[in-house]
Coordinates of C-alpha atoms and ligand atoms in Angstrom, one line a residue:
Chain A
M1 CA 24.3 -12.3 -19.1
S2 CA 27.2 -14.7 -19.7
R3 CA 24.9 -16.8 -21.8
L4 CA 24.3 -13.8 -24.0
R5 CA 28.0 -13.3 -24.3
R6 CA 28.5 -17.0 -25.2
F7 CA 25.9 -16.7 -27.9
F8 CA 27.7 -13.7 -29.5
R9 CA 31.0 -15.5 -29.5
T10 CA 30.6 -17.2 -32.9
P11 CA 30.6 -15.0 -36.0
E12 CA 27.7 -17.0 -37.5
A13 CA 25.4 -16.2 -34.6
I14 CA 26.4 -12.5 -34.8
A15 CA 25.7 -12.5 -38.5
G16 CA 22.3 -14.2 -38.0
A17 CA 21.4 -11.8 -35.2
L18 CA 22.3 -8.8 -37.4
I19 CA 20.2 -10.0 -40.3
L20 CA 17.2 -10.6 -38.0
A21 CA 17.7 -7.2 -36.3
L22 CA 17.7 -5.6 -39.7
L23 CA 14.6 -7.5 -40.7
A24 CA 12.8 -6.6 -37.5
A25 CA 13.8 -3.0 -38.0
M26 CA 12.4 -3.1 -41.6
A27 CA 9.2 -4.6 -40.4
L28 CA 8.7 -2.1 -37.7
A29 CA 9.8 0.9 -39.8
A30 CA 7.6 0.0 -42.8
P31 CA 4.5 2.0 -41.9
L32 CA 6.7 5.0 -40.8
L33 CA 9.0 5.1 -43.8
F34 CA 6.3 4.1 -46.3
P35 CA 3.1 5.2 -44.7
G36 CA 1.0 5.0 -47.9
D37 CA -0.4 1.8 -49.5
P38 CA 2.6 -0.1 -50.8
Q39 CA 0.4 -1.5 -53.5
A40 CA -0.4 1.9 -54.9
I41 CA 1.1 3.2 -58.1
A42 CA 4.2 5.3 -57.3
G43 CA 5.8 6.0 -60.7
P44 CA 6.3 4.8 -64.2
A45 CA 6.2 1.0 -64.6
L46 CA 9.4 -1.1 -64.7
L47 CA 11.8 1.7 -63.5
P48 CA 15.2 0.0 -63.0
P49 CA 16.9 0.4 -59.5
F50 CA 19.2 3.2 -58.7
Q51 CA 17.8 5.5 -61.4
D52 CA 15.4 7.7 -59.4
W53 CA 16.4 8.4 -55.8
S54 CA 12.8 8.8 -54.7
L55 CA 12.3 5.2 -55.8
P56 CA 15.7 3.6 -55.0
L57 CA 14.9 0.1 -56.0
G58 CA 12.7 1.1 -58.9
T59 CA 9.2 0.0 -59.7
D60 CA 7.5 -3.1 -60.8
R61 CA 5.3 -4.0 -63.7
L62 CA 2.4 -1.8 -62.4
G63 CA 4.7 1.1 -61.2
R64 CA 4.6 0.2 -57.5
D65 CA 7.6 1.2 -55.3
V66 CA 9.8 -2.0 -54.9
L67 CA 11.5 -0.7 -51.7
A68 CA 8.2 0.0 -50.1
E69 CA 7.0 -3.5 -51.1
L70 CA 10.1 -5.0 -49.7
F71 CA 9.7 -3.3 -46.3
H72 CA 6.0 -4.2 -46.1
G73 CA 6.8 -7.7 -47.3
A74 CA 9.2 -8.1 -44.4
R75 CA 6.3 -7.3 -42.1
T76 CA 4.2 -10.0 -43.6
S77 CA 7.0 -12.6 -43.6
L78 CA 8.0 -12.0 -40.1
A79 CA 4.4 -11.8 -38.7
V80 CA 3.3 -15.0 -40.5
G81 CA 6.5 -16.8 -39.7
L82 CA 6.4 -16.0 -36.0
A83 CA 2.7 -16.5 -35.6
A84 CA 2.6 -19.8 -37.4
A85 CA 5.6 -21.1 -35.5
A86 CA 4.1 -19.9 -32.2
A87 CA 0.8 -21.6 -33.1
A88 CA 2.6 -24.8 -34.1
L89 CA 4.7 -24.9 -30.9
L90 CA 1.6 -24.3 -28.8
I91 CA -0.5 -27.0 -30.4
G92 CA 2.4 -29.4 -30.5
S93 CA 3.2 -28.9 -26.8
V94 CA -0.4 -29.3 -25.7
V95 CA -1.0 -32.4 -27.8
G96 CA 2.3 -33.9 -26.9
T97 CA 1.9 -33.2 -23.2
L98 CA -1.7 -34.7 -23.1
A99 CA -0.6 -37.8 -25.0
G100 CA 2.5 -38.4 -22.9
F101 CA 0.9 -37.6 -19.6
A102 CA -2.4 -39.4 -20.1
G103 CA -1.0 -42.5 -21.8
G104 CA -3.3 -45.3 -22.8
L105 CA -6.1 -44.7 -25.2
I106 CA -5.7 -40.9 -25.3
D107 CA -2.0 -41.3 -26.2
E108 CA -2.9 -43.8 -28.9
V109 CA -5.6 -41.6 -30.5
L110 CA -3.5 -38.4 -30.4
M111 CA -0.4 -40.1 -31.8
R112 CA -2.5 -41.6 -34.6
I113 CA -3.7 -38.1 -35.5
T114 CA -0.2 -36.8 -35.3
D115 CA 1.0 -39.7 -37.6
A116 CA -1.8 -38.8 -40.1
F117 CA -0.8 -35.1 -40.2
Q118 CA 2.9 -36.1 -40.6
T119 CA 2.2 -38.4 -43.5
V120 CA 0.7 -35.6 -45.6
P121 CA 3.4 -33.2 -46.9
S122 CA 2.9 -30.0 -44.9
F123 CA 3.0 -27.8 -48.0
L124 CA 0.2 -29.8 -49.6
L125 CA -1.8 -29.6 -46.4
A126 CA -1.3 -25.8 -46.3
L127 CA -2.2 -25.6 -50.0
A128 CA -5.4 -27.6 -49.5
F129 CA -6.4 -25.7 -46.4
V130 CA -6.0 -22.2 -48.0
S131 CA -7.7 -23.4 -51.2
I132 CA -10.8 -24.5 -49.2
V133 CA -11.0 -21.8 -46.6
G134 CA -9.8 -18.9 -48.7
P135 CA -6.7 -16.8 -48.5
S136 CA -6.4 -14.3 -45.6
L137 CA -3.5 -13.7 -43.2
G138 CA -5.2 -15.8 -40.3
V139 CA -5.9 -18.7 -42.6
V140 CA -2.4 -18.7 -44.0
V141 CA -1.0 -18.8 -40.4
A142 CA -3.4 -21.6 -39.5
A143 CA -2.5 -23.5 -42.7
I144 CA 1.2 -23.4 -42.0
A145 CA 0.8 -24.3 -38.3
L146 CA -1.3 -27.2 -39.3
G147 CA 1.6 -28.8 -41.0
A148 CA 4.2 -27.8 -38.5
W149 CA 2.9 -28.9 -35.1
T150 CA 3.7 -32.6 -35.3
G151 CA 7.4 -32.3 -34.7
P152 CA 6.9 -30.3 -31.5
A153 CA 4.2 -32.8 -30.4
R154 CA 6.6 -35.7 -30.7
V155 CA 9.4 -34.0 -28.9
A156 CA 7.1 -32.8 -26.1
R157 CA 5.6 -36.3 -25.7
A158 CA 9.0 -37.9 -25.4
E159 CA 10.1 -35.4 -22.8
V160 CA 6.8 -35.7 -20.9
L161 CA 7.2 -39.5 -20.8
S162 CA 10.4 -39.2 -18.9
I163 CA 9.3 -36.3 -16.7
R164 CA 6.1 -37.9 -15.5
E165 CA 8.0 -40.7 -13.7
R166 CA 9.8 -38.1 -11.5
D167 CA 9.2 -37.9 -7.8
Y168 CA 7.8 -34.4 -8.0
V169 CA 4.9 -35.5 -10.2
A170 CA 4.1 -38.2 -7.7
G171 CA 4.3 -35.5 -5.1
A172 CA 1.8 -33.3 -7.0
R173 CA -0.6 -36.3 -7.1
V174 CA -0.1 -36.9 -3.4
I175 CA -1.2 -33.4 -2.5
G176 CA -4.3 -34.0 -4.6
M177 CA -3.5 -31.8 -7.6
H178 CA -5.8 -32.2 -10.6
P179 CA -4.2 -34.2 -13.4
L180 CA -4.7 -31.4 -15.9
E181 CA -3.0 -29.0 -13.6
I182 CA -0.1 -31.5 -13.1
A183 CA 0.2 -31.9 -16.9
F184 CA 0.2 -28.2 -17.8
R185 CA 1.6 -26.5 -14.8
E186 CA 4.1 -29.0 -13.4
V187 CA 5.1 -31.1 -16.4
L188 CA 4.8 -28.9 -19.5
P189 CA 7.1 -26.0 -18.5
N190 CA 9.9 -28.5 -17.8
A191 CA 9.4 -30.3 -21.1
L192 CA 9.6 -27.0 -23.1
P193 CA 13.4 -26.5 -23.6
P194 CA 13.8 -29.3 -26.3
V195 CA 10.6 -28.2 -27.9
L196 CA 11.7 -24.6 -28.2
A197 CA 15.0 -25.8 -29.7
L198 CA 12.9 -26.6 -32.8
S199 CA 11.6 -23.1 -33.1
S200 CA 14.2 -21.7 -35.5
V201 CA 13.6 -24.5 -38.0
I202 CA 9.9 -24.1 -37.8
V203 CA 10.1 -20.3 -38.2
A204 CA 12.3 -20.7 -41.2
A205 CA 10.0 -23.3 -42.8
A206 CA 7.0 -21.2 -42.0
I207 CA 8.5 -18.1 -43.8
L208 CA 9.3 -20.3 -46.8
T209 CA 5.8 -21.9 -46.9
E210 CA 4.2 -18.5 -46.7
A211 CA 6.4 -17.3 -49.6
A212 CA 5.5 -20.4 -51.6
L213 CA 1.7 -20.0 -51.0
S214 CA 1.9 -16.3 -52.0
F215 CA 3.9 -17.3 -55.1
L216 CA 1.1 -19.6 -56.1
G217 CA -1.4 -16.7 -55.5
L218 CA -2.8 -18.2 -52.3
G219 CA -1.5 -15.4 -50.0
D220 CA -3.6 -12.7 -48.5
P221 CA -4.3 -10.5 -51.5
N222 CA -4.4 -7.4 -49.4
R223 CA -0.8 -7.8 -48.2
V224 CA 2.4 -7.4 -49.9
T225 CA 4.5 -10.5 -49.6
W226 CA 7.9 -11.5 -50.9
G227 CA 6.5 -14.6 -52.5
G228 CA 3.9 -12.5 -54.3
M229 CA 6.6 -10.1 -55.5
I230 CA 8.6 -13.0 -56.9
A231 CA 5.6 -14.3 -58.7
E232 CA 4.9 -10.8 -60.1
G233 CA 8.4 -10.4 -61.3
R234 CA 8.5 -13.8 -63.0
T235 CA 6.3 -12.5 -65.9
V236 CA 9.0 -10.0 -66.7
L237 CA 12.0 -12.1 -65.6
R238 CA 14.0 -11.5 -68.8
T239 CA 13.6 -7.7 -69.0
A240 CA 13.5 -6.9 -65.3
P241 CA 15.2 -9.7 -63.3
F242 CA 15.8 -7.5 -60.3
L243 CA 12.0 -7.6 -59.6
S244 CA 12.4 -11.3 -58.6
I245 CA 16.0 -11.1 -57.4
V246 CA 15.4 -8.5 -54.7
P247 CA 12.7 -10.3 -52.8
G248 CA 14.4 -13.6 -53.5
V249 CA 17.6 -12.5 -51.8
A250 CA 15.6 -11.0 -48.9
L251 CA 13.9 -14.3 -48.4
V252 CA 17.1 -16.3 -48.5
L253 CA 18.8 -13.9 -46.1
T254 CA 15.9 -14.1 -43.7
V255 CA 15.8 -17.9 -43.6
L256 CA 19.6 -17.9 -43.2
G257 CA 19.4 -15.4 -40.4
V258 CA 16.8 -17.4 -38.5
Y259 CA 18.8 -20.6 -39.0
L260 CA 22.1 -19.0 -37.8
V261 CA 20.4 -17.6 -34.7
G262 CA 18.8 -20.9 -33.9
E263 CA 22.2 -22.7 -34.3
G264 CA 23.8 -20.0 -32.1
V265 CA 21.2 -20.6 -29.3
V266 CA 21.5 -24.4 -29.5
E267 CA 25.3 -24.0 -29.5
S268 CA 25.4 -21.7 -26.5
T269 CA 23.1 -23.9 -24.4
A270 CA 25.0 -27.0 -25.5
V271 CA 28.3 -25.5 -24.4
R272 CA 26.7 -24.7 -21.1
R273 CA 25.4 -28.3 -20.7
S274 CA 28.7 -29.8 -21.4
L275 CA 30.4 -27.5 -18.9
S276 CA 28.0 -28.2 -16.1
Chain B
M1 CA -8.9 -48.1 16.3
T2 CA -6.6 -47.9 13.3
V3 CA -5.6 -45.2 10.9
L4 CA -4.4 -47.5 8.2
A5 CA -5.1 -51.2 7.7
V6 CA -3.5 -53.0 4.9
S7 CA -4.5 -56.6 4.2
N8 CA -3.1 -59.2 1.8
L9 CA -1.6 -56.6 -0.5
A10 CA 0.0 -57.9 -3.6
K11 CA 1.8 -56.4 -6.6
R12 CA 3.5 -58.2 -9.4
Y13 CA 5.9 -56.7 -11.9
R14 CA 7.7 -58.3 -14.8
R15 CA 11.4 -58.8 -14.8
G16 CA 13.0 -60.1 -17.9
G17 CA 9.6 -61.1 -19.3
K18 CA 8.8 -63.2 -16.2
P19 CA 6.3 -61.9 -13.6
F20 CA 7.6 -61.7 -10.1
A21 CA 6.0 -60.5 -6.9
A22 CA 7.3 -57.2 -5.7
V23 CA 4.8 -57.3 -2.8
D24 CA 3.3 -60.6 -1.8
D25 CA 0.5 -60.9 0.7
V26 CA 1.5 -58.1 3.0
S27 CA -0.7 -57.1 5.9
F28 CA -0.2 -54.5 8.7
E29 CA -2.0 -51.9 10.7
I30 CA -1.0 -48.5 12.0
G31 CA -2.8 -46.8 14.9
P32 CA -3.1 -43.0 15.6
A33 CA 0.1 -41.3 16.5
E34 CA 1.9 -44.5 16.0
T35 CA 5.1 -45.1 14.0
L36 CA 5.3 -48.3 12.1
A37 CA 8.6 -49.0 10.4
L38 CA 9.1 -51.0 7.2
A39 CA 12.6 -52.4 7.1
G40 CA 14.2 -54.7 4.6
P41 CA 17.1 -54.9 2.2
S42 CA 17.1 -53.0 -1.1
G43 CA 14.5 -54.4 -3.5
S44 CA 12.4 -56.0 -0.8
G45 CA 9.3 -54.0 -1.8
K46 CA 9.3 -51.1 0.7
S47 CA 8.8 -48.3 -1.9
T48 CA 6.3 -50.3 -3.8
I49 CA 4.2 -50.6 -0.6
A50 CA 4.5 -46.9 -0.1
R51 CA 3.3 -46.2 -3.7
L52 CA 0.4 -48.7 -3.2
V53 CA -0.7 -47.1 0.1
L54 CA -0.6 -43.7 -1.5
R55 CA -2.5 -44.8 -4.6
L56 CA 0.3 -43.9 -6.9
T57 CA 0.3 -47.5 -8.1
E58 CA -2.7 -49.9 -8.2
P59 CA -2.3 -53.2 -6.3
D60 CA -3.1 -56.5 -8.0
A61 CA -4.9 -57.8 -4.9
G62 CA -5.6 -56.8 -1.3
R63 CA -7.4 -54.2 0.6
I64 CA -6.4 -50.8 2.0
D65 CA -8.6 -49.2 4.7
F66 CA -7.7 -45.7 5.5
E67 CA -9.6 -43.9 8.4
S68 CA -12.1 -46.8 8.3
T69 CA -13.1 -46.4 4.7
D70 CA -12.1 -48.5 1.7
F71 CA -9.4 -46.4 0.2
L72 CA -9.1 -48.5 -3.0
A73 CA -12.8 -47.7 -3.8
L74 CA -12.1 -44.0 -4.1
S75 CA -11.3 -42.3 -7.4
G76 CA -11.3 -38.9 -9.1
A77 CA -12.3 -35.9 -7.0
A78 CA -13.2 -38.1 -4.0
L79 CA -9.7 -39.6 -4.0
R80 CA -8.0 -36.2 -4.5
A81 CA -10.0 -34.7 -1.6
R82 CA -9.1 -37.7 0.7
R83 CA -5.4 -37.3 -0.1
A84 CA -5.3 -34.4 2.3
R85 CA -5.3 -36.8 5.1
L86 CA -2.5 -39.1 3.8
Q87 CA 0.8 -37.4 2.9
M88 CA 4.2 -38.4 1.9
V89 CA 7.9 -37.3 2.3
F90 CA 10.3 -38.6 -0.3
Q91 CA 14.0 -39.6 0.0
D92 CA 15.5 -37.0 -2.3
P93 CA 14.1 -33.6 -1.4
L94 CA 15.4 -32.1 -4.5
A95 CA 13.7 -34.6 -6.9
A96 CA 10.5 -34.3 -4.9
F97 CA 9.9 -30.7 -6.0
N98 CA 9.3 -29.1 -9.3
P99 CA 12.7 -27.7 -10.2
R100 CA 11.1 -24.3 -11.0
A101 CA 9.2 -24.0 -7.8
T102 CA 9.8 -21.6 -4.9
V103 CA 9.3 -22.6 -1.3
A104 CA 6.1 -20.4 -1.2
R105 CA 4.6 -22.1 -4.2
V106 CA 5.3 -25.6 -2.8
L107 CA 3.5 -24.8 0.4
D108 CA 0.8 -22.8 -1.3
D109 CA -0.4 -25.7 -3.5
P110 CA -1.9 -27.9 -0.8
L111 CA -3.5 -24.9 0.9
R112 CA -5.1 -23.8 -2.3
I113 CA -6.1 -27.3 -3.6
H114 CA -7.8 -28.3 -0.4
N115 CA -9.3 -24.8 0.3
I116 CA -7.6 -24.7 3.6
A117 CA -7.2 -20.9 3.6
P118 CA -8.4 -18.1 1.3
R119 CA -5.7 -16.5 -0.9
A120 CA -5.2 -13.5 1.3
E121 CA -4.5 -15.6 4.4
R122 CA -2.2 -18.1 2.7
R123 CA 1.0 -16.0 3.2
H124 CA 0.5 -16.1 6.9
R125 CA -0.2 -19.8 6.8
I126 CA 3.0 -20.5 4.8
A127 CA 5.0 -18.4 7.3
A128 CA 3.4 -20.4 10.1
L129 CA 4.2 -23.7 8.5
L130 CA 7.8 -22.7 7.9
E131 CA 8.1 -21.7 11.5
R132 CA 6.5 -24.9 12.6
V133 CA 9.3 -27.0 11.0
G134 CA 12.0 -24.7 12.4
L135 CA 12.6 -22.6 9.3
D136 CA 12.8 -18.8 8.9
A137 CA 9.5 -17.4 7.3
G138 CA 11.8 -15.4 5.0
L139 CA 12.7 -18.6 3.2
A140 CA 9.3 -18.5 1.4
A141 CA 10.6 -16.4 -1.5
R142 CA 13.6 -18.6 -2.2
A143 CA 13.8 -21.1 -5.0
I144 CA 13.8 -24.8 -4.0
H145 CA 17.2 -25.4 -5.6
E146 CA 18.7 -22.5 -3.6
I147 CA 18.3 -23.9 -0.1
S148 CA 20.2 -26.7 1.6
G149 CA 19.2 -30.4 1.7
G150 CA 18.2 -30.3 5.3
Q151 CA 16.1 -27.1 4.8
R152 CA 14.5 -28.8 1.8
Q153 CA 13.5 -31.8 3.8
R154 CA 12.0 -29.5 6.4
V155 CA 10.0 -27.8 3.6
A156 CA 8.8 -31.3 2.4
I157 CA 7.6 -32.0 5.9
A158 CA 5.9 -28.6 6.1
R159 CA 4.1 -29.4 2.8
A160 CA 3.1 -32.8 4.2
I161 CA 1.6 -31.3 7.4
A162 CA -0.1 -28.4 5.6
T163 CA -3.3 -30.4 5.1
R164 CA -3.4 -31.8 8.6
P165 CA -2.9 -35.5 7.7
S166 CA -3.5 -38.4 10.0
L167 CA -0.8 -40.4 8.3
I168 CA 2.5 -39.5 6.6
V169 CA 4.5 -42.1 4.6
L170 CA 8.2 -41.4 4.8
D171 CA 10.2 -43.4 2.2
E172 CA 13.9 -43.2 3.3
A173 CA 13.1 -39.6 4.2
V174 CA 16.3 -39.2 6.3
S175 CA 18.6 -41.5 4.4
A176 CA 20.1 -38.9 2.1
L177 CA 20.8 -36.4 4.9
D178 CA 24.0 -35.8 6.9
V179 CA 24.1 -37.5 10.3
S180 CA 23.8 -34.2 12.2
V181 CA 20.9 -33.0 10.1
R182 CA 19.3 -36.4 10.3
G183 CA 19.0 -36.2 14.1
Q184 CA 17.3 -32.8 13.9
I185 CA 14.8 -34.0 11.3
L186 CA 14.0 -37.1 13.4
E187 CA 13.5 -34.8 16.4
L188 CA 11.2 -32.7 14.4
L189 CA 9.1 -35.7 13.3
L190 CA 8.8 -37.0 16.9
D191 CA 7.7 -33.5 18.0
L192 CA 5.1 -33.3 15.3
Q193 CA 3.8 -36.7 16.2
R194 CA 3.4 -35.7 19.9
Q195 CA 1.7 -32.4 19.0
E196 CA -0.5 -33.3 16.1
R197 CA -0.9 -37.0 16.7
I198 CA 0.2 -38.0 13.2
A199 CA 0.9 -41.6 12.4
Y200 CA 4.0 -42.5 10.4
L201 CA 4.7 -45.3 7.9
F202 CA 8.4 -45.0 8.3
I203 CA 10.4 -46.8 5.6
S204 CA 14.1 -47.3 6.2
H205 CA 16.8 -49.8 5.6
D206 CA 18.6 -48.5 8.7
L207 CA 17.7 -50.4 11.9
G208 CA 19.5 -47.8 14.1
V209 CA 17.1 -45.1 12.9
I210 CA 14.1 -47.4 13.2
R211 CA 15.0 -48.3 16.8
A212 CA 15.1 -44.6 17.6
V213 CA 11.8 -43.6 16.2
A214 CA 9.5 -46.6 15.5
H215 CA 7.0 -48.2 17.9
R216 CA 6.6 -51.3 15.8
V217 CA 8.5 -52.8 12.8
V218 CA 7.7 -55.0 9.9
I219 CA 10.7 -56.7 8.3
L220 CA 10.3 -57.5 4.6
D221 CA 12.1 -60.0 2.5
A222 CA 11.5 -60.3 -1.3
G223 CA 8.0 -58.7 -0.9
R224 CA 6.9 -60.9 2.0
V225 CA 6.6 -60.1 5.7
A226 CA 9.5 -62.0 7.4
E227 CA 8.6 -60.9 10.9
S228 CA 7.0 -58.0 12.8
G229 CA 6.5 -56.8 16.3
D230 CA 7.7 -54.3 18.8
A231 CA 10.6 -52.4 17.2
R232 CA 13.1 -52.7 20.1
A233 CA 12.1 -56.3 20.8
V234 CA 12.6 -57.4 17.2
I235 CA 15.8 -55.6 16.7
A236 CA 17.2 -56.9 20.0
N237 CA 16.2 -60.5 19.2
P238 CA 15.4 -61.0 15.5
Q239 CA 13.8 -64.4 14.7
S240 CA 13.9 -64.4 10.9
A241 CA 17.1 -65.0 8.9
I242 CA 16.7 -61.6 7.1
G243 CA 16.1 -59.9 10.5
K244 CA 19.3 -61.4 11.9
A245 CA 21.2 -60.4 8.8
L246 CA 20.0 -56.8 8.9
V247 CA 21.0 -56.5 12.6
E248 CA 24.4 -58.0 11.9
A249 CA 24.9 -55.4 9.1
T250 CA 24.3 -52.6 11.6
P251 CA 27.4 -52.6 13.8
R252 CA 26.3 -49.9 16.2
L253 CA 23.2 -52.1 17.1
T254 CA 25.2 -55.2 18.1
R255 CA 27.8 -53.1 19.9
N256 CA 25.1 -51.3 22.1
R257 CA 23.0 -54.4 22.7
P258 CA 22.2 -54.6 26.5
Ligands
ADP301 N1 7.6 -49.8 -11.9 C1 8.3 -51.0 -11.7 N2 8.4 -51.9 -12.8 C2 9.1 -53.1 -12.6 N3 9.7 -53.4 -11.5 C3 9.6 -52.6 -10.4 C4 8.9 -51.4 -10.5 N4 9.0 -50.8 -9.3 C5 9.7 -51.6 -8.5 N5 10.1 -52.7 -9.2 C6 10.8 -53.9 -8.6 O1 10.1 -54.3 -7.5 C7 11.1 -54.7 -6.5 C8 10.9 -53.9 -5.2 O2 11.2 -52.6 -5.5 P1 11.1 -51.5 -4.3 O3 9.7 -51.5 -3.8 O4 11.6 -50.2 -4.9 O5 12.1 -52.0 -3.2 P2 12.8 -51.2 -2.0 O6 12.1 -49.9 -1.9 O7 12.6 -52.1 -0.8 O8 14.2 -51.1 -2.3 C9 12.5 -54.5 -7.1 O9 12.9 -55.7 -7.6 C10 12.2 -53.5 -8.2 O10 13.1 -53.7 -9.3
MG302 MG1 13.0 -47.9 -2.0

């Protein structure tokens, strides 16, 4: 409880939490407030915002409701960001734990693979992966995770290297526990805190990568995404700049919110460490 | 008949790039229900011998026979199964357990791994183990970090005896405890030895404790055996220089000498 209070002590953390709460509310409310297909035509094309109160943010080039698209886009951004980050953290922790705990040849091979993935810019990797496999939500999540797991893997490995020398790991061996059980049940959970500290950066990067893929037309075509909206608006940037600005601002705020919350969490745990 | 026979054991490490012998040509035997103490100053190789005997570290040379089989020849599942018979208690009972564990989990693991009791029965087994080491069965639900150091060391002993071992290695197992708690734990160890006929490899730098619990003692110096023999006889009349120094450094021994 006191940890929560410490988290909410800084104004930045409060702002970040508010932004994320709003975003989550938008994502959850999207199908209730805008039950129809957000990609369906809802009115005249290129209606400016604040003109027609049934279409508060106006319509795009094809006459689609911008507010409905914004809400459904929040759903995609959040879902992809969280799923990709979760996948990256999971893959990274498993690879890092295996490498650090097994050592020797397994460590060598796994870390070479990690190096190889890290050398390729993660956006190019995602781009190549989606281009080959084809755009769908699952593929986009996998593509983003593919470029994001190396950081968690390195952090997990470093942590596991220090934990595996502790007495309790020797104790687990002495009672005859299987090495895989020792690695994943005894060592991995204790190696997680520094790995999870990376999650806000990874979620923010995943949301941006998803937007960039959609902007290039490599997002799931059946989903509204903010990146796709920006790309759509670009063709009419001079006459209807709001079509790009609205999803752009939403994107920036979201990434900012994730970042601020991440900082707040790190800060509140760091304070606790230095106090204890 | 012996439970453990160690012969010509050797282990080298590197220090500042140069190899040095942490354990050098060490041999000893332990019989059933016998306590053999390993004594020696800090850095003399006591913990390294414990780790070698437990197959936590591999020796460079030598032989370990445990219950009349070549212990060094075992690996994988065969080694894990055999570990039920050869247990350990560490010095720092807090470091010896997963910081997230509860008392119940710590005791459940060996019962589960060695199929000692089906899941439904294990709760009773855990309660019985706790009572066997003088703890309240209600302690099972507590987290390891919530209980006292003395209670923790009793849990460590309960875990060690859960698989009915013939030998327990105790590496400075009472050194970190308060004097009053230390006496109780030593009493418990002696009681378990009488009842279950467990042999102990009892590692300590404290000759006073060794004289109280050990039948025989091996005194180490820089990885080599300096002298060995009946614990009381060696402590009363040490022959080696290091043995004399250790006795000198323990005032209550010289004062009480008959
Ligand atoms: N893993 C290791 N790597 C390098 N040197 C070690 C290692 N373990 C122990 N040593 C060295 O071996 C010697 C014996 O250590 P140890 O067996 O812990 O002694 P003791 O338990 O009698 O104090 C010490 O000099 C120690 O520094
Ligand atoms: Mg030691």
